[in-house]
XYZ file of C-alpha atoms in Angstrom:
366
model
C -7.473 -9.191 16.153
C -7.230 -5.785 14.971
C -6.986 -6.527 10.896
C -8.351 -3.381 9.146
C -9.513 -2.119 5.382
C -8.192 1.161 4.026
C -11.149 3.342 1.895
C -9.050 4.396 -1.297
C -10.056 6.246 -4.215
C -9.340 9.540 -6.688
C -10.511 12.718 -4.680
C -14.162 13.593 -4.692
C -15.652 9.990 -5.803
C -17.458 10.112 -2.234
C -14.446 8.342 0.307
C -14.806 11.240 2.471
C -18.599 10.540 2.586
C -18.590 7.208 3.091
C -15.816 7.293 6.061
C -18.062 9.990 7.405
C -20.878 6.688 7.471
C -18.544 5.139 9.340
C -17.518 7.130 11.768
C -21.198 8.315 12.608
C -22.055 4.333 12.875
C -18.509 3.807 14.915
C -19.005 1.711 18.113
C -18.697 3.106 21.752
C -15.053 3.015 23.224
C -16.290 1.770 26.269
C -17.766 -1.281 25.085
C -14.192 -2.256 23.728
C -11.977 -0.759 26.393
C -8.732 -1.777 24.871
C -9.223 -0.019 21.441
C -7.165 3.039 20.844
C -9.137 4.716 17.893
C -6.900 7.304 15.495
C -8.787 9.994 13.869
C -8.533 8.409 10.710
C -9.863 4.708 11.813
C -13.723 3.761 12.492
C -14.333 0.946 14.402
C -17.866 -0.862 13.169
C -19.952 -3.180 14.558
C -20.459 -6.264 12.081
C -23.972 -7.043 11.322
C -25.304 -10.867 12.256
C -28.687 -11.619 12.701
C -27.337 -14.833 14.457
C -26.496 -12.568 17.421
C -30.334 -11.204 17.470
C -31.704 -14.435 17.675
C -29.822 -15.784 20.393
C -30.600 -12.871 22.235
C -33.778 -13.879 22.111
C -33.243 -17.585 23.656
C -30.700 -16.007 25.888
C -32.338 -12.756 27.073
C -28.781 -11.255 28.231
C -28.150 -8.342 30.062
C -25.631 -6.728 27.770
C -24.679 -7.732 24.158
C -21.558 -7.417 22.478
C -21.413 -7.819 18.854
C -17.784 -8.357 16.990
C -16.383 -5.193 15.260
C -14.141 -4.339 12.040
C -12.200 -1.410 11.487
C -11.726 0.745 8.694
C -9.237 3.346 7.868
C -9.169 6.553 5.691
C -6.905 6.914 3.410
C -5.979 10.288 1.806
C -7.194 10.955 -1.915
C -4.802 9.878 -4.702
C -3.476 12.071 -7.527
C -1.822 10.334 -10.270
C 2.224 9.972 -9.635
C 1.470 9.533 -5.750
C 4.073 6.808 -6.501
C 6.584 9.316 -7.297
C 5.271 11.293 -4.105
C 3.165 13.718 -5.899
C 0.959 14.956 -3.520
C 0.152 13.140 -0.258
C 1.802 10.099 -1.927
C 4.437 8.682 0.379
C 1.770 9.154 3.161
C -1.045 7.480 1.163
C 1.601 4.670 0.110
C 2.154 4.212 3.674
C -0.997 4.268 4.960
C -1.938 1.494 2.521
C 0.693 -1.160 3.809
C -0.565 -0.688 7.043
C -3.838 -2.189 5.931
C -5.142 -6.020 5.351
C -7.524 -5.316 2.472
C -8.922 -2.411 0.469
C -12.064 -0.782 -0.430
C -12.054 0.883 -3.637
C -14.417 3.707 -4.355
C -15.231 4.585 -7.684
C -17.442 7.506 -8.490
C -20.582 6.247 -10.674
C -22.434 9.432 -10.909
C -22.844 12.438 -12.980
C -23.014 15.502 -10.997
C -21.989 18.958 -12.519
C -21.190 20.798 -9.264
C -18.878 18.170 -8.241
C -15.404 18.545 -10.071
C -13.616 15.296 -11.125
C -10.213 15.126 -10.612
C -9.317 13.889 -14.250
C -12.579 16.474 -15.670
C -15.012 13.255 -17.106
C -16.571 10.252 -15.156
C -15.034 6.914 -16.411
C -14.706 4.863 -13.415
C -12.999 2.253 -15.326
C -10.012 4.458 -16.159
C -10.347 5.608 -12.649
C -9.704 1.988 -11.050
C -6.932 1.818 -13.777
C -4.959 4.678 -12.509
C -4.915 3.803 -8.877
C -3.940 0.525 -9.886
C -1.082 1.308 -12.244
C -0.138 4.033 -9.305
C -0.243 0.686 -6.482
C 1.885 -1.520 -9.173
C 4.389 1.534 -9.891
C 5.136 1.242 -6.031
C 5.524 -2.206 -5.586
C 8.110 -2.008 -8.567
C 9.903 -0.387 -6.659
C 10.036 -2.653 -3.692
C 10.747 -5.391 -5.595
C 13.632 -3.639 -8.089
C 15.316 -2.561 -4.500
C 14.804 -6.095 -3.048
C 16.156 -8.074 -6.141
C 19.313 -5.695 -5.965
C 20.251 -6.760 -2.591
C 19.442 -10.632 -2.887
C 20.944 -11.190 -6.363
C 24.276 -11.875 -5.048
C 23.077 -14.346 -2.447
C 20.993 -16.288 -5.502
C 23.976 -16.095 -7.502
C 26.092 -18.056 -4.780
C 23.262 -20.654 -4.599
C 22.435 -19.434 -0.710
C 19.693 -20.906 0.374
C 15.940 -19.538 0.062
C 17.562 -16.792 -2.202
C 17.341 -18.018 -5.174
C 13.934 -19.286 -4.735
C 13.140 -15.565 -3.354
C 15.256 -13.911 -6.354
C 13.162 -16.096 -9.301
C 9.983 -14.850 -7.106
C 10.680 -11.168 -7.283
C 11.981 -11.699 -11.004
C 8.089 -12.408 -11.892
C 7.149 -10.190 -9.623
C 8.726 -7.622 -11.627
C 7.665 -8.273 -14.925
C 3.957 -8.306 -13.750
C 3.897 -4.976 -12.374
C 5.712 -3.882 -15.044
C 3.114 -5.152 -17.004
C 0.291 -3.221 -15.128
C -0.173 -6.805 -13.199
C -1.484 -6.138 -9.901
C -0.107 -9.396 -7.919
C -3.140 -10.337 -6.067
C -3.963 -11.648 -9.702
C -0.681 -13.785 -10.059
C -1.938 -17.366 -9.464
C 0.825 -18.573 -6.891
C 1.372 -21.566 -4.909
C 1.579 -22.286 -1.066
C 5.276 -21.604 -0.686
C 5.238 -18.796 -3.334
C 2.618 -17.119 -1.497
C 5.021 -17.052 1.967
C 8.262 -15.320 -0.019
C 4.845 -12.693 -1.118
C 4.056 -11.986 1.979
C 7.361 -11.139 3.652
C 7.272 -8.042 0.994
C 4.431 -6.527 1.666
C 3.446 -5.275 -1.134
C 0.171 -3.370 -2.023
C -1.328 -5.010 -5.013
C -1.010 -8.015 -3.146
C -3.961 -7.194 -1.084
C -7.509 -8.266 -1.848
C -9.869 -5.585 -2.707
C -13.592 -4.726 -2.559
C -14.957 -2.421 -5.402
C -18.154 0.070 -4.436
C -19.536 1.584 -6.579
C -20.808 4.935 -5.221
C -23.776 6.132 -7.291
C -27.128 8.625 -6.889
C -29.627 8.214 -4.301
C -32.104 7.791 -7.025
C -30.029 4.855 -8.982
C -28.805 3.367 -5.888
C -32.268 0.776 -5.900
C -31.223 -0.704 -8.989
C -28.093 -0.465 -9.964
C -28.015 -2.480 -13.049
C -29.365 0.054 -14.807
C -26.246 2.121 -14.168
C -24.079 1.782 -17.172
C -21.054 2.845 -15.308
C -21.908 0.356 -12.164
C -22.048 -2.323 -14.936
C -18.672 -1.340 -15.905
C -16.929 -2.043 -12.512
C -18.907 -5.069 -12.040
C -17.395 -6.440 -14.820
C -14.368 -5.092 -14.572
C -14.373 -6.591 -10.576
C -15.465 -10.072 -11.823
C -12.954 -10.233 -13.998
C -10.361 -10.230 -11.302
C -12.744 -12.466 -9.209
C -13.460 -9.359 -6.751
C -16.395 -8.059 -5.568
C -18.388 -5.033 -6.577
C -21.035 -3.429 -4.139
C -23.383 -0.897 -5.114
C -24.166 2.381 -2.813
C -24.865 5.574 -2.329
C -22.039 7.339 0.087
C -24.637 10.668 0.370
C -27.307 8.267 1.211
C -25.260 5.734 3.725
C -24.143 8.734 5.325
C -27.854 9.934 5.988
C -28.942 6.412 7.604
C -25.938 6.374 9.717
C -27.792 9.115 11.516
C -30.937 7.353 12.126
C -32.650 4.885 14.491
C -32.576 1.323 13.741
C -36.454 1.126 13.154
C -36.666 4.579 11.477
C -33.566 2.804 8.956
C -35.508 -0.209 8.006
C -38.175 1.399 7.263
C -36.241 3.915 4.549
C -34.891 0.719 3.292
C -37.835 -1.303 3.004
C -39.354 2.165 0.934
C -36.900 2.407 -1.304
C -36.840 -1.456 -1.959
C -33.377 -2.406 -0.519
C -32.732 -5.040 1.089
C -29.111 -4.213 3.192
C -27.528 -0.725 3.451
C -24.559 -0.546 1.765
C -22.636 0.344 4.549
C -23.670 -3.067 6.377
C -22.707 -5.173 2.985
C -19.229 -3.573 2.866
C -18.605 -4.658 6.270
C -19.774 -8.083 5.613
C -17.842 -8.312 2.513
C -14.527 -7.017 4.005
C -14.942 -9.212 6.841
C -15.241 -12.559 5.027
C -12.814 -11.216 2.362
C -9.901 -11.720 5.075
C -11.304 -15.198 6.176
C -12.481 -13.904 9.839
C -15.303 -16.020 11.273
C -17.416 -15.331 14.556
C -18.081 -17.617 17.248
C -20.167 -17.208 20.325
C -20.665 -16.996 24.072
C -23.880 -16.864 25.194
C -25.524 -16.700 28.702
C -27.686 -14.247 30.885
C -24.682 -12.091 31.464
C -23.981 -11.501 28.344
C -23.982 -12.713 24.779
C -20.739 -11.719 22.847
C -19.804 -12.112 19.057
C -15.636 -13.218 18.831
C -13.627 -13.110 15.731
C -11.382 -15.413 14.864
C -8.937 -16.327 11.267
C -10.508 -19.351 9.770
C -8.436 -22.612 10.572
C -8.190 -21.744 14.093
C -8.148 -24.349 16.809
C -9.895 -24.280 19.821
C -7.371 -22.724 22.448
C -6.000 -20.003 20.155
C -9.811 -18.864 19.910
C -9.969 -19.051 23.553
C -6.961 -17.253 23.586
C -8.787 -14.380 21.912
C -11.097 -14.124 25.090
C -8.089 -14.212 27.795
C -4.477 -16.062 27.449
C -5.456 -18.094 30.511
C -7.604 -19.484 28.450
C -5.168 -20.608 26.062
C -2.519 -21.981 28.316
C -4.961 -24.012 30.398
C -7.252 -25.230 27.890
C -8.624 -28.135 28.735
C -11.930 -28.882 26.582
C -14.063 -26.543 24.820
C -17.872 -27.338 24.857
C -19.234 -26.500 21.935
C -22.350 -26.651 19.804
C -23.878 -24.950 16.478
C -25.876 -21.960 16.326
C -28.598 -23.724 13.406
C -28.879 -26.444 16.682
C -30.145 -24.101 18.968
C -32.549 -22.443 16.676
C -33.911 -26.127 16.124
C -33.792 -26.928 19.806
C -34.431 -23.780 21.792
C -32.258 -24.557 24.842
C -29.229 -25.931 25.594
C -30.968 -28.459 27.993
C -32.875 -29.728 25.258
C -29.807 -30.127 22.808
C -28.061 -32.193 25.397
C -31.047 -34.210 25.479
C -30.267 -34.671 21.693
C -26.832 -35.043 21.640
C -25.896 -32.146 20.819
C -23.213 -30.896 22.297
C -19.873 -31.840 21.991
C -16.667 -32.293 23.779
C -13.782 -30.943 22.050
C -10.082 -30.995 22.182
C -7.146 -29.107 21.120
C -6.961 -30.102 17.191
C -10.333 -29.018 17.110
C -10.669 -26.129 14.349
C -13.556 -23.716 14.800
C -16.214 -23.195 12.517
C -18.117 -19.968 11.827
C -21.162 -19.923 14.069
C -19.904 -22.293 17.049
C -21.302 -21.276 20.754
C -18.690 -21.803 22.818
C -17.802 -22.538 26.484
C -13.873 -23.014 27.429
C -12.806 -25.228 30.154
C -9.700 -24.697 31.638
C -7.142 -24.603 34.339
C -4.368 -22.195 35.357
């Protein structure tokens, strides 16, 4: 399921440097052989010990771990909503994404220009964010011109759309990004048909010095986007783009190792693909064997043949049972002989909805 997260952000707050993390970190096409990758998209493996430690039990010949992809957007210049500079393009490239990662530049640095001439990342967040609302305006001023005659006549689902886009409207115009609009069930469908930009969930990093990057608390500017982040009930990650960018060019040994010198715990890199992950409610589940252990993604709420469906559509359309037990099980109970011993496994049907960490095996019949 090929959901992605655009990388946004004012030119030179350290985008480029981070995509260029991502990219050197990207995945091998072969290992995914229906993945066409465009220049601007990196495809990442995401990080799960889980997989590690079954490949322990398991001792497979080949491991495949799930992936994420991010995309690049182009730098934004205030009035990109009125097309100034690449602004259609960087509008555009922005709808084609599920969530987004905002950079904000958290660092003093005089050989480094700032767009706007000062660091204030706060204002910085503000102006792509006004930019994002001034577009969706005007979506939803060109959509309320062509439904109010159909909410006028009483049609139905227009007025119902029509009072949507009418607070819609006054929120952006407002500075209101909608993502922030507490909405119901139904409300939330008439959103989504619009696809508008502010709508999307977002993921705040902070990009700061090598030398701050270990504790970023004491980074008064981090603090600010923290705050500003919790507010909204977003996340904020600290990193160092320069740094990330560095690691993505060593050995997995050689990376710990920096890490565990400096004091951190995660590279940045791997908490921003954890975070964007869960942020769009994917969930892994596994098949395991000597062949091969694999890492699958699926949406959260899925039953059991649309995830088989992910691994083949003959799968889906002759599901018959999937066999199924929990990946803290087999770390208690070592093998799969032993957890049937225990009761362990289970037999389920087609109303059964995955859950994050299920090892799978499909039965079916075509």
């Amino acid at each position: 399921m090929p959901l992605t997260a655009g990388i946004v952000g004012l030119p030179n707050v350290g985008k480029s440097t981070l995509f260029n993390a991502i990219t050197n970190s990207q995945v091998l096409a072969e290992n995914y052989p229906f993945a066409t990758i465009a220049p601007n998209v990196g495809v990442v493996e995401v990080p799960d010990e889980r997989m590690e430690h079954l490949n322990e039990l398991f001792h497979p010949k080949k491991v495949i771990y799930t992936t994420f992809e991010f995309t690049d957007i182009a730098g934004l210049v205030k009035g990109a909503s009125k097309g100034e500079g690449l602004g259609n393009q960087f509008l555009a490239n922005i709808r084609e994404t599920d969530a987004i990662i905002h950079v904000v530049r958290c660092f003093e640095d005089a050989n480094i220009e700032h767009v706007e001439g000062s660091v204030d990342p706060v204002r910085d967040i503000e102006e792509i964010n006004l930019e994002l609302c001034m577009a969706d305006l005007d979506t939803v001023e060109n959509r309320i011109a062509k439904v109010m005659r159909k909410a006028q006549t009483k049609e139905k689902g227009a007025v119902a759309e029509y009072n949507m886009l009418c607070r819609l409207k006054e929120a952006l115009l407002a500075g209101k990004p909608v993502r922030l609009l507490e909405l119901s069930d139904s409300e939330k469908q008439i959103v989504k048909n619009f696809s508008l930009l502010t709508a999307k969930p977002v993921i705040y990093v902070a990009n700061m010095s090598e030398d701050e990057v270990s504790d970023p608390e004491e980074n008064a500017m981090y603090q600010s986007v923290k705050d500003y982040a919790a507010k909204e009930g977003s996340e904020c990650i600290a990193i160092s783009a320069k740094m990330e960018e560095e690691l993505s060019g060593m050995e997995k040994e050689e990376k710990e190792a920096f890490l565990q010198e400096l004091g951190i715990r995660t590279a940045g890199l791997d908490q921003i693909i954890t975070a964007a992950y869960h942020l769009l409610g994917l969930r892994t589940f596994f098949t395991v064997g000597e062949p091969e252990n694999r890492a699958w993604t699926f949406k959260e709420g899925m039953k059991a043949p649309q995830c088989a469906g992910i691994i083949h559509t003959d799968f889906e359309k002759g599901f018959i049972k999937a066999e199924v037990y929990s990946y803290d099980d087999i770390m208690e109970y070592k093998t799969e002989a032993s957890l049937r011993e225990h009761g362990k496994i289970r037999m389920e049907g087609k109303e059964y909805q995955m859950k994050d960490g299920d090892i799978v095996f499909f039965r079916f019949n075509v």
